[in-house]
XYZ file of C-alpha atoms in Angstrom:
746
model
C 6.934 -16.624 34.276
C 3.558 -17.004 35.965
C 1.381 -14.285 37.165
C 1.755 -12.710 40.335
C -1.120 -13.621 41.643
C -2.357 -17.341 41.473
C -5.999 -19.234 41.075
C -7.468 -16.836 38.356
C -10.800 -17.216 37.464
C -13.170 -15.228 35.558
C -16.463 -13.747 35.905
C -18.381 -13.289 32.614
C -19.554 -9.882 32.623
C -22.173 -10.159 29.443
C -19.769 -9.965 26.333
C -16.630 -8.620 28.276
C -14.887 -10.986 30.538
C -13.785 -9.221 33.842
C -10.866 -11.473 35.782
C -11.343 -12.051 39.587
C -8.202 -13.234 41.245
C -7.846 -15.619 43.867
C -5.727 -16.022 46.842
C -4.220 -19.579 47.284
C -6.987 -20.190 49.877
C -9.400 -19.345 47.386
C -10.607 -16.076 49.111
C -11.370 -13.314 46.097
C -9.005 -10.671 45.643
C -10.270 -7.207 44.078
C -11.228 -7.626 40.503
C -8.637 -6.942 38.297
C -7.472 -6.679 34.396
C -3.838 -6.909 35.299
C -1.905 -10.021 34.412
C 1.783 -9.498 34.872
C 4.448 -11.566 35.343
C 6.009 -12.269 38.840
C 9.094 -10.118 37.737
C 6.568 -7.260 37.724
C 5.153 -7.828 41.414
C 5.923 -4.282 42.227
C 3.389 -3.012 39.696
C 0.545 -4.745 41.247
C 0.185 -2.908 44.404
C -3.234 -1.642 44.508
C -2.085 1.974 45.367
C -0.814 1.738 41.615
C -3.507 0.039 39.730
C -7.016 -0.076 41.577
C -8.266 2.940 40.053
C -7.529 1.602 36.454
C -9.395 -1.701 38.167
C -12.609 0.101 38.697
C -12.747 1.863 35.712
C -12.123 -0.799 33.559
C -14.880 -2.826 35.355
C -17.404 0.294 34.360
C -16.056 0.474 30.992
C -16.720 -3.153 30.486
C -20.301 -3.036 31.552
C -21.019 0.006 29.336
C -19.667 -1.572 26.526
C -21.855 -4.722 27.097
C -24.415 -2.464 27.599
C -23.313 -0.905 24.176
C -23.207 -3.863 22.101
C -26.138 -5.058 23.251
C -28.149 -1.736 22.092
C -26.345 -1.962 18.960
C -27.274 -5.494 18.297
C -30.837 -4.271 18.963
C -30.674 -1.307 16.669
C -29.205 -3.785 13.882
C -32.062 -6.176 14.212
C -34.696 -3.602 14.146
C -33.490 -2.213 10.900
C -32.776 -5.279 9.066
C -36.436 -6.130 10.036
C -38.149 -3.157 8.853
C -40.261 -2.747 6.002
C -39.025 -2.433 2.621
C -37.912 1.105 1.408
C -36.675 2.965 -1.665
C -34.638 5.738 -2.598
C -33.124 7.927 -0.104
C -34.778 5.930 2.974
C -33.137 2.923 1.356
C -29.654 4.482 1.709
C -29.982 5.893 4.762
C -30.815 3.009 6.120
C -27.968 0.929 4.860
C -25.615 3.462 5.528
C -26.691 2.781 8.996
C -26.518 -0.711 8.867
C -22.920 0.059 7.461
C -21.815 2.262 10.466
C -23.500 0.176 12.996
C -22.097 -3.106 11.983
C -18.542 -1.870 11.894
C -18.979 -0.304 15.371
C -20.042 -4.086 16.561
C -17.037 -5.237 14.995
C -14.747 -2.666 16.507
C -16.357 -3.769 19.832
C -15.982 -7.251 19.795
C -13.007 -7.021 18.525
C -11.205 -5.248 21.039
C -13.266 -4.825 24.416
C -11.366 -3.328 27.216
C -8.013 -3.539 25.320
C -9.539 -0.561 23.161
C -8.370 1.346 25.952
C -4.673 2.581 25.295
C -3.503 4.762 28.313
C -4.367 7.336 30.818
C -2.950 10.454 31.668
C -3.390 12.648 35.166
C -3.786 16.400 34.822
C -1.151 18.299 37.228
C -3.538 21.109 38.020
C -6.735 18.799 38.962
C -5.238 15.505 39.577
C -8.029 14.157 37.118
C -7.442 10.637 35.506
C -8.458 10.665 31.922
C -8.486 7.617 29.712
C -7.636 7.073 26.020
C -9.381 4.887 23.827
C -9.147 3.627 19.918
C -13.269 5.610 20.244
C -15.013 7.699 22.588
C -17.367 6.616 25.249
C -19.836 7.978 27.351
C -21.947 6.345 30.540
C -25.678 6.543 30.429
C -25.255 9.572 32.397
C -22.977 11.294 29.562
C -19.898 10.908 31.818
C -16.969 10.384 29.901
C -15.168 6.909 30.093
C -12.947 6.749 26.903
C -11.743 9.735 24.782
C -11.409 9.250 21.526
C -7.768 9.075 20.545
C -8.213 12.172 17.517
C -9.838 14.202 19.865
C -8.205 17.733 21.037
C -8.055 16.837 24.855
C -6.138 13.623 23.609
C -3.435 14.960 22.494
C -1.198 15.530 25.189
C -1.183 11.592 25.617
C 1.346 11.428 22.710
C 2.645 14.897 22.345
C 3.650 15.714 26.398
C 7.851 15.757 26.723
C 9.786 16.607 30.272
C 10.325 19.876 28.091
C 6.429 20.105 27.410
C 4.079 18.435 29.737
C 1.131 20.243 28.382
C -0.407 19.930 31.531
C -0.005 16.479 32.567
C 1.389 15.122 35.868
C 2.038 11.696 34.702
C 1.067 9.387 31.842
C 0.458 5.645 31.364
C 0.707 3.289 28.421
C -0.478 -0.161 28.649
C 0.669 -3.472 26.713
C -2.274 -5.651 25.984
C -2.359 -9.367 25.564
C -5.614 -11.448 25.110
C -7.809 -8.939 26.522
C -5.172 -8.641 29.825
C -2.505 -5.834 30.654
C 0.799 -7.780 30.628
C 2.869 -4.645 31.346
C 2.415 -0.830 31.486
C 4.668 2.021 31.820
C 4.402 5.262 33.460
C 6.016 8.525 32.423
C 6.666 11.430 35.034
C 6.472 15.683 34.079
C 6.382 16.906 37.159
C 9.125 17.072 40.184
C 6.919 14.716 42.219
C 6.445 11.977 39.488
C 9.455 12.233 38.051
C 11.146 11.057 41.347
C 8.895 8.369 41.972
C 10.336 5.572 40.267
C 7.702 2.922 41.406
C 6.283 2.341 37.988
C 8.327 4.586 35.909
C 10.088 3.850 32.913
C 10.183 6.610 30.215
C 9.820 5.386 27.129
C 9.957 2.025 27.760
C 6.838 1.098 26.525
C 8.107 2.741 23.152
C 11.445 1.076 23.132
C 10.130 -2.355 23.922
C 7.763 -2.391 21.248
C 10.467 -1.805 19.009
C 11.619 -5.167 19.528
C 8.702 -7.267 19.438
C 8.362 -9.948 16.371
C 6.996 -9.029 13.325
C 4.624 -10.651 11.615
C 2.741 -10.279 7.708
C 0.709 -7.114 9.377
C 2.134 -4.205 10.390
C 2.141 -3.760 14.475
C -0.501 -2.053 16.150
C 1.936 1.200 17.604
C -1.109 3.830 18.224
C -0.509 3.909 22.107
C 3.405 4.591 21.401
C 3.082 7.037 19.150
C 5.709 9.612 19.675
C 5.321 13.152 19.989
C 7.427 14.300 17.003
C 5.162 11.797 14.980
C 1.826 12.994 16.595
C 2.496 16.551 15.757
C 2.654 15.447 12.067
C -0.769 13.352 12.260
C -2.358 16.271 13.747
C -1.460 18.868 11.538
C -4.197 20.485 9.798
C -4.811 19.961 5.954
C -5.301 23.344 5.242
C -1.963 23.515 2.786
C -0.214 20.219 1.449
C 2.133 18.651 3.724
C 5.265 16.953 2.790
C 6.851 14.392 5.447
C 10.255 14.027 4.558
C 12.184 11.192 6.611
C 14.783 8.578 6.523
C 13.971 4.507 6.674
C 12.636 3.407 10.293
C 11.401 6.965 11.313
C 7.613 6.007 10.966
C 6.476 7.678 7.812
C 4.238 4.840 7.119
C 2.662 4.925 10.754
C 2.331 8.732 10.157
C 0.779 8.773 7.003
C -2.069 6.025 8.224
C -2.837 7.496 11.479
C -3.138 10.697 10.013
C -5.528 9.288 7.607
C -7.803 8.242 10.195
C -7.392 11.362 12.116
C -8.361 13.737 9.347
C -11.487 11.817 8.409
C -12.239 12.163 12.455
C -11.285 16.227 12.380
C -11.916 17.654 9.226
C -15.657 16.491 8.032
C -14.995 18.867 4.852
C -12.602 15.712 3.491
C -15.504 12.850 4.361
C -17.783 15.474 2.310
C -15.480 16.152 -0.214
C -15.069 12.527 -1.643
C -13.194 11.131 1.129
C -9.355 10.066 1.303
C -7.041 7.908 -0.931
C -4.233 6.529 0.187
C -1.759 5.749 -2.335
C 1.049 2.747 -1.520
C 4.115 1.605 -3.625
C 3.366 -1.996 -4.464
C 0.474 -4.512 -3.303
C 2.835 -6.278 -0.661
C 2.681 -2.907 1.097
C -0.804 -2.632 0.737
C -1.230 -6.109 2.472
C 0.972 -5.353 4.869
C -0.518 -2.244 6.229
C -4.626 -3.062 5.208
C -5.343 -3.939 8.901
C -3.885 -0.612 10.161
C -7.043 1.549 9.680
C -9.784 -0.835 10.705
C -8.015 -0.899 13.994
C -8.206 2.692 14.341
C -11.844 2.727 13.773
C -12.058 3.465 9.858
C -12.834 1.513 7.275
C -13.934 3.828 4.276
C -10.020 4.661 3.410
C -9.552 3.404 -0.303
C -5.964 1.867 -0.795
C -4.591 1.524 -4.006
C -1.276 1.766 -6.010
C -0.778 3.695 -9.027
C -1.524 0.525 -11.449
C -4.790 0.263 -9.604
C -6.168 3.385 -10.997
C -6.939 1.994 -14.156
C -8.429 -1.487 -15.003
C -5.945 -2.408 -17.679
C -2.803 -4.569 -16.465
C 0.528 -2.614 -16.666
C 3.185 -4.550 -14.658
C 6.008 -4.596 -16.758
C 8.431 -2.208 -15.434
C 9.956 0.206 -17.864
C 13.480 1.481 -17.883
C 15.740 3.832 -19.821
C 14.849 6.547 -22.071
C 11.203 5.654 -23.015
C 10.463 5.885 -19.322
C 12.215 8.825 -18.747
C 10.264 10.569 -21.519
C 6.925 9.427 -20.739
C 7.604 10.483 -16.980
C 8.144 14.048 -17.851
C 5.124 14.521 -19.954
C 1.677 16.333 -19.131
C -0.516 13.254 -19.745
C -3.926 15.539 -20.019
C -2.321 17.985 -22.136
C -1.059 15.394 -24.172
C -4.347 13.472 -24.285
C -6.294 16.604 -24.973
C -4.520 17.478 -27.968
C -4.477 13.827 -29.525
C -8.232 13.821 -28.708
C -9.181 17.425 -30.289
C -8.316 15.749 -33.584
C -11.617 14.185 -33.561
C -13.371 16.941 -32.371
C -13.048 19.141 -35.443
C -16.521 20.650 -36.732
C -16.923 19.722 -40.622
C -16.215 22.920 -42.985
C -18.558 21.783 -45.835
C -22.293 22.930 -46.252
C -24.875 20.000 -46.930
C -28.782 20.409 -47.458
C -30.948 18.389 -45.587
C -34.890 17.842 -46.058
C -37.192 19.581 -43.491
C -40.745 17.898 -44.629
C -41.472 20.969 -46.848
C -38.327 22.291 -47.781
C -34.502 21.955 -47.628
C -32.070 24.035 -45.392
C -28.366 24.314 -45.507
C -26.143 23.337 -42.621
C -23.184 25.045 -42.968
C -19.843 25.738 -40.709
C -21.621 28.117 -38.724
C -24.330 25.580 -37.596
C -21.295 22.939 -36.830
C -19.184 25.511 -35.152
C -21.808 26.879 -32.789
C -22.846 22.887 -31.685
C -19.490 22.068 -30.955
C -18.807 25.331 -28.819
C -21.448 24.255 -26.662
C -19.646 21.400 -25.078
C -18.704 22.047 -21.558
C -14.780 21.343 -21.301
C -15.287 18.760 -18.451
C -17.267 16.300 -20.229
C -15.868 13.233 -21.736
C -15.475 12.793 -25.259
C -17.980 10.362 -25.977
C -20.533 11.875 -23.633
C -19.898 15.130 -25.041
C -21.230 13.544 -28.907
C -24.563 13.969 -27.504
C -24.560 17.251 -26.289
C -23.415 18.385 -29.792
C -26.167 16.331 -31.527
C -28.911 17.813 -29.409
C -27.382 21.271 -30.075
C -27.366 21.121 -33.482
C -30.760 19.906 -33.651
C -32.101 22.859 -31.508
C -30.003 25.219 -33.777
C -31.707 23.638 -36.941
C -35.128 23.090 -35.114
C -35.112 26.898 -34.951
C -34.138 27.684 -38.156
C -37.215 25.438 -39.730
C -39.250 27.258 -37.241
C -38.471 30.552 -38.123
C -38.984 29.602 -41.911
C -41.514 27.441 -42.075
C -45.156 28.377 -41.064
C -47.197 25.785 -38.636
C -44.027 23.743 -37.684
C -44.002 21.950 -34.499
C -40.850 21.794 -32.629
C -41.130 18.366 -31.164
C -42.126 16.948 -35.028
C -39.405 19.037 -36.432
C -36.725 17.919 -34.171
C -37.491 14.497 -34.672
C -37.718 14.638 -38.320
C -34.070 16.017 -38.322
C -32.604 13.413 -36.205
C -33.432 10.801 -38.491
C -31.682 12.219 -41.302
C -28.901 9.846 -42.201
C -26.631 12.538 -43.784
C -26.563 14.594 -40.822
C -25.763 11.614 -38.593
C -22.867 10.812 -40.810
C -21.284 13.903 -40.875
C -21.312 13.844 -37.067
C -20.041 10.776 -36.679
C -17.168 11.496 -38.791
C -16.511 14.726 -37.203
C -17.169 13.442 -33.703
C -16.472 9.744 -33.471
C -16.952 7.319 -30.535
C -13.564 6.797 -29.167
C -11.582 3.772 -27.690
C -9.256 4.958 -24.964
C -6.749 2.385 -25.482
C -6.526 2.892 -29.450
C -5.747 6.253 -28.824
C -3.137 5.698 -26.431
C -1.779 2.902 -28.679
C -2.012 4.946 -31.960
C 0.574 7.379 -30.005
C 2.992 4.690 -29.552
C 2.816 3.177 -33.429
C 1.911 6.189 -35.364
C 4.821 8.809 -34.957
C 3.280 12.037 -36.805
C 0.269 11.511 -34.350
C 2.588 11.427 -31.380
C 4.181 14.526 -32.576
C 0.922 16.389 -32.932
C -0.064 15.210 -29.226
C 3.211 16.090 -27.676
C 4.836 18.899 -29.801
C 7.830 19.075 -26.861
C 9.530 15.638 -28.362
C 11.924 15.853 -30.838
C 12.301 13.725 -33.844
C 14.687 11.196 -32.066
C 12.152 11.098 -28.748
C 9.368 10.495 -30.728
C 10.929 7.421 -32.438
C 12.185 6.486 -29.328
C 8.499 5.945 -27.616
C 7.593 3.780 -30.655
C 6.770 -0.063 -30.553
C 5.777 -2.582 -32.367
C 2.875 -3.886 -30.292
C 0.994 -0.918 -29.576
C -0.939 -2.462 -26.632
C 1.898 -3.997 -24.613
C 1.374 -1.651 -21.663
C 3.827 -0.759 -19.276
C 3.707 0.925 -16.004
C 4.904 3.962 -17.577
C 1.942 3.859 -20.040
C -0.643 4.401 -16.587
C -1.109 7.994 -16.545
C -1.473 8.240 -20.567
C -4.110 5.222 -19.853
C -5.682 6.939 -17.119
C -5.553 10.697 -18.898
C -7.644 9.198 -21.992
C -10.057 7.222 -20.091
C -10.904 10.527 -17.861
C -10.806 12.731 -21.157
C -12.675 9.920 -23.166
C -14.614 7.758 -21.195
C -15.086 4.229 -21.803
C -17.334 3.297 -24.562
C -19.311 0.247 -22.630
C -20.382 2.753 -20.267
C -22.209 4.691 -22.937
C -23.635 1.693 -24.518
C -24.828 1.137 -20.676
C -26.587 4.415 -20.441
C -27.827 4.675 -23.898
C -29.454 1.362 -23.022
C -30.896 2.584 -19.815
C -32.156 5.744 -21.327
C -33.748 3.078 -24.103
C -35.498 1.073 -21.606
C -36.575 4.339 -19.638
C -38.510 5.560 -22.813
C -39.982 2.363 -23.687
C -41.217 1.902 -19.806
C -42.238 5.106 -19.952
C -44.359 4.663 -23.372
C -45.951 1.767 -21.421
C -47.231 3.481 -18.908
C -48.497 5.746 -21.148
C -50.682 3.037 -22.641
C -51.915 1.723 -19.516
C -52.909 5.048 -18.246
C -54.597 5.839 -21.510
C -56.424 2.277 -21.050
C -57.568 2.957 -17.476
C -58.893 6.500 -18.734
C -60.788 4.711 -21.366
C -62.204 2.356 -19.080
C -63.083 4.863 -16.396
C -67.100 5.439 -16.410
C -67.353 6.904 -12.958
C -68.891 10.151 -12.825
C -65.839 12.010 -11.708
C -63.445 10.102 -13.705
C -60.748 9.971 -11.262
C -58.551 8.051 -13.592
C -57.758 11.172 -15.622
C -55.793 12.347 -12.578
C -53.139 9.751 -14.081
C -52.386 12.293 -16.591
C -50.512 14.571 -14.126
C -47.005 15.230 -14.004
C -46.692 13.896 -10.765
C -48.222 10.978 -10.613
C -46.990 9.866 -14.086
C -43.254 10.243 -12.694
C -44.486 8.257 -9.485
C -45.064 5.443 -11.908
C -41.955 5.143 -13.459
C -39.548 2.922 -11.272
C -36.018 2.625 -12.712
C -34.757 0.153 -9.869
C -35.026 -2.699 -12.394
C -32.906 -1.052 -14.956
C -28.760 -1.483 -15.157
C -26.913 1.379 -13.635
C -23.270 2.463 -14.556
C -20.910 1.543 -11.698
C -18.876 4.691 -10.789
C -15.105 4.194 -10.539
C -14.305 3.833 -7.046
C -11.021 5.286 -7.587
C -11.935 7.645 -10.162
C -12.270 10.880 -7.743
C -12.721 13.783 -6.988
C -11.130 13.108 -3.261
C -11.189 15.427 -0.250
C -7.624 14.072 0.487
C -5.289 12.192 -1.149
C -1.878 10.674 0.961
C 0.818 9.027 -0.986
C 3.555 7.137 0.512
C 7.070 6.255 -0.734
C 6.410 9.967 -3.265
C 10.003 10.076 -4.053
C 9.471 7.495 -6.809
C 6.504 9.059 -8.675
C 7.556 11.018 -11.980
C 5.819 13.983 -13.369
C 3.254 12.164 -15.166
C 1.938 10.228 -12.335
C 1.592 13.191 -9.975
C -0.421 14.657 -12.798
C -2.795 11.201 -12.442
C -3.024 12.175 -8.715
C -3.803 15.558 -8.705
C -6.523 14.840 -11.601
C -8.161 13.363 -8.490
C -7.950 16.020 -6.091
C -8.800 19.405 -7.217
C -8.236 20.786 -4.143
C -4.832 20.002 -3.556
C -5.353 18.512 -0.275
C -2.744 16.062 0.249
C -0.052 14.596 2.314
C 3.120 13.467 0.550
C 4.987 11.096 2.469
C 8.994 10.188 1.215
C 12.988 9.955 1.446
C 14.672 11.393 -1.225
C 17.738 9.278 -0.401
C 15.489 6.154 -1.166
C 14.668 7.353 -4.675
C 15.696 4.782 -7.058
C 16.455 7.044 -9.845
C 17.647 9.787 -7.783
C 16.270 13.128 -6.260
C 18.578 16.013 -6.497
C 15.896 18.699 -6.114
C 14.228 20.072 -2.950
C 10.285 18.939 -2.375
C 9.813 22.810 -3.140
C 11.444 22.538 -6.434
C 10.387 18.974 -7.350
C 6.470 19.781 -7.099
C 6.770 23.339 -8.446
C 4.934 23.204 -11.482
C 2.099 22.091 -9.926
C 1.770 25.136 -7.768
C 1.781 24.052 -4.396
C 2.601 25.955 -1.239
C 3.628 23.201 0.452
C 4.758 23.094 4.595
C 7.479 20.380 4.813
C 8.405 18.403 7.911
C 11.225 16.077 8.800
C 11.152 13.032 11.021
C 14.685 12.226 11.873
C 14.905 9.575 14.765
C 15.095 5.947 13.216
C 12.928 3.700 15.682
C 13.114 0.694 13.728
C 16.682 -0.176 12.351
C 19.402 -1.224 15.110
C 22.428 1.086 15.504
C 24.295 -1.818 14.568
C 22.379 -2.357 10.999
C 22.670 1.567 10.081
C 26.114 1.601 10.867
C 26.367 -0.781 7.830
C 23.938 1.048 5.598
C 25.001 4.918 6.162
C 28.390 4.235 3.937
C 26.528 2.367 1.365
C 23.733 5.252 0.613
C 26.768 8.006 1.515
C 28.683 6.193 -1.535
C 26.392 7.607 -4.107
C 24.626 10.459 -2.215
C 27.146 11.820 -0.160
C 24.440 14.482 1.402
C 21.492 11.870 1.951
C 19.592 12.685 5.396
C 20.414 9.332 7.282
C 18.384 9.039 10.787
C 19.862 8.310 14.065
C 18.794 5.186 15.433
C 17.747 5.191 18.884
C 18.436 1.327 19.894
C 20.800 -1.443 19.675
C 20.592 -5.046 19.831
C 23.966 -5.860 20.312
C 23.603 -8.387 17.291
C 26.351 -7.118 14.598
C 25.688 -7.592 11.071
C 26.056 -11.176 10.112
C 28.026 -12.839 6.832
C 27.777 -16.084 5.489
C 28.087 -17.787 1.482
C 24.973 -17.816 -0.437
C 25.041 -21.722 -0.438
C 24.335 -21.238 3.409
C 21.441 -19.419 3.354
C 18.673 -22.151 3.196
C 20.332 -23.691 6.343
C 20.482 -20.461 7.767
C 16.726 -19.561 7.557
C 15.783 -23.210 8.627
C 18.011 -22.570 11.869
C 16.609 -18.803 12.564
C 12.590 -20.357 12.160
C 13.707 -23.230 14.738
C 15.251 -20.805 17.294
C 12.629 -18.171 17.005
C 8.550 -19.003 17.121
C 7.623 -15.591 16.175
C 9.075 -13.464 13.662
C 9.494 -12.937 9.743
C 12.361 -13.444 7.367
C 13.089 -11.894 4.163
C 16.092 -12.940 1.580
C 16.264 -10.314 -0.674
C 18.031 -11.084 -4.189
C 18.152 -9.599 -7.656
C 16.939 -12.935 -8.805
C 14.398 -14.312 -6.715
C 13.473 -17.696 -8.831
C 17.074 -18.769 -8.940
C 17.422 -18.752 -5.244
C 16.445 -22.614 -4.083
C 14.333 -21.423 -1.149
C 10.716 -21.909 -0.977
C 8.484 -18.790 0.488
C 6.308 -19.717 3.083
C 3.996 -17.705 5.609
C 7.174 -16.648 7.579
C 9.843 -16.506 4.974
C 9.715 -14.429 1.923
C 12.160 -14.079 -1.382
C 11.595 -10.824 -2.876
C 13.742 -8.703 -5.124
C 15.014 -4.903 -3.872
C 12.543 -3.060 -5.946
C 9.518 -4.852 -3.733
C 10.674 -4.144 -0.297
C 9.489 -0.568 -0.095
C 7.854 0.121 3.185
C 7.707 -3.580 4.575
C 10.137 -4.457 7.888
C 11.453 -8.039 8.781
C 12.958 -9.549 11.984
C 15.736 -10.944 10.055
C 16.815 -9.612 6.342
C 19.652 -11.933 4.686
C 21.080 -9.755 1.764
C 22.086 -12.247 -1.090
C 25.210 -10.851 -2.908
C 24.556 -6.982 -2.629
C 27.249 -6.302 -5.286
C 25.140 -7.959 -8.127
C 22.937 -5.166 -7.758
C 24.739 -3.234 -10.117
C 26.342 0.146 -9.741
C 25.056 4.020 -9.513
C 22.567 5.469 -7.797
C 19.467 3.027 -8.213
C 22.115 0.021 -7.053
C 23.276 2.093 -4.195
C 19.488 2.833 -3.102
C 18.237 -0.778 -3.675
C 21.320 -1.894 -1.390
C 20.344 0.834 1.295
C 16.487 0.168 1.172
C 17.096 -3.605 1.512
C 19.831 -3.416 4.531
C 17.473 -1.100 6.408
C 14.025 -3.573 6.267
C 15.397 -5.151 9.325
C 14.338 -4.439 12.689
C 16.397 -7.049 14.459
C 19.182 -9.043 12.528
C 20.837 -8.215 9.177
C 22.825 -11.234 7.452
C 25.104 -10.366 4.142
C 25.417 -13.273 2.033
C 28.107 -13.378 -0.707
C 29.486 -16.028 -3.302
C 32.542 -16.674 -1.071
C 32.403 -19.318 1.883
C 32.071 -17.824 5.367
C 34.886 -19.945 6.454
């Protein structure tokens, strides 16, 4: 249907376009941002939208000036003279921040306004936005959705109106408002049904077609979700909820909220968001930028190490690795290579010999800080040993020069050889590989394993990494360090020393040629000027591991699947234990008989647990079919209650009809996506496209599709894993579910 007002033209107000409506006779009508279909003409009454139009005109003008100011500031920064050190870092950070603000303004414009609320006691109208905005006089035009004042917009209910008389939510399309919904909270506004449509905004959004990216749902966050999003990060938070309850929505919006509300998280290393698989991360990777945050690091567990470990390991070996404490295992495995020599050796000191015995070695080895990587600590041991021996020589040899003695001792080949044998440079991959190929070594590193369990973990190809190996590989890298980093650091130190020697020669030459009376060149021998002459910018630097942490907060989605080893790997990156854990015990493929408290008991977490019990995504017709599936394997599963019905029953077809069904559905639906879920994606004669995915059950966690076709669900097998896979697959549907079997639909 067409708009209520005909002949729309646009007056360009700089970067942001304010629409102007005209009558059939070309007479200009008041400016409006509303473009409602004719069936909603009642909502275009000026008494309902005039306040909004005036406010949007003010916002558009302010955004235009704000964008111009950002462009000017960016131009100034980029044209500024070259700087170095801290000043360069500050300029780069300012450019990054301003560039991101410009991107957000260009992306949204007026539609960064989510809605408005009117306070009952004052009649004040407050507009909520993706970011805060003030006019030149300091008056508020938009309240950032994360600000405390914005909380009633999301959290107010009839039972607890939080001081509101009404709330309005907008639906935007191409910079125009195509619909809006009002909710009343007082006796006067509840009875005013002109534009009242309680919950319609949210319910309407649930029925819209999906795409390859998660929908923008910020304006329709519900009260139960908002309370979790805004929960303080003072204690570990567990969010437990069934399929479709908005766990991922809560997790992502909580990430943006915490970075805004708790500066200690940003200053403590930032925020890490861990998802179940790459497809999930691709699905949600645009959510946080839309919320005004681009500093959150998204990854899977496999991303935490550079090695490729895509093979999924099942059975006893995966179970045994899953209960190991990887840090303890690796610490014992590495300790074998950190034993001080027990024999004494005689070394030359230029004038005499001294004995280096177990006492000197033990003192040097004991000087290492516990948190220093093995390969880095080797240099600490060497420096400490040279210091101990230098003191011995100075005490026994008259007129000995410490620097000369230390330099001489450092060249002793036998001393170096003993250190290399007692504290060798290690490769973390070799250490983990040896655990799976040398039974005696694994027995020493993991004494809690019995002989049969040790044998179970041995394999012919030591470095055939699986996903179950990731925690051990990660612990080995953190405990040992990367040998290539050590080489890079030593090369940088060598280059720095060579540069200092070269500059020292230059200084001496300048002083030698200075025949002036005051001889100002002698000042170059001063420490400050000598340091100023040293320029490290051209040297190779060791790039920090962007996922190594520590992080100020970690959010884990689909957390019910994590093993003890994987939890150790994550908590190693978050010493504060400031975490948000999101999951559903009923969706754990390997079972989850414990409570969350019991599951996390060994990590000494005093958790706060909250539940989401309303299914906003999956139609009631689909849940009626899915509930018996999960209860057949988990009788006490927490199955959420659906809030909507589509009227479409679960369909049935034969497997050979699937391609034709997909083709017909795409022809009937200009928008929306389809997923065909099967245990053998490669065997299905169906080509994946932008709107069609063919996936295995384990890969669809956290995703959603308009149409789900479940191929031969009985082929998933029996037991808990098969039942969970069927349940998860069925509940990915937001509109329709079709079950395809080997039997003909006729």
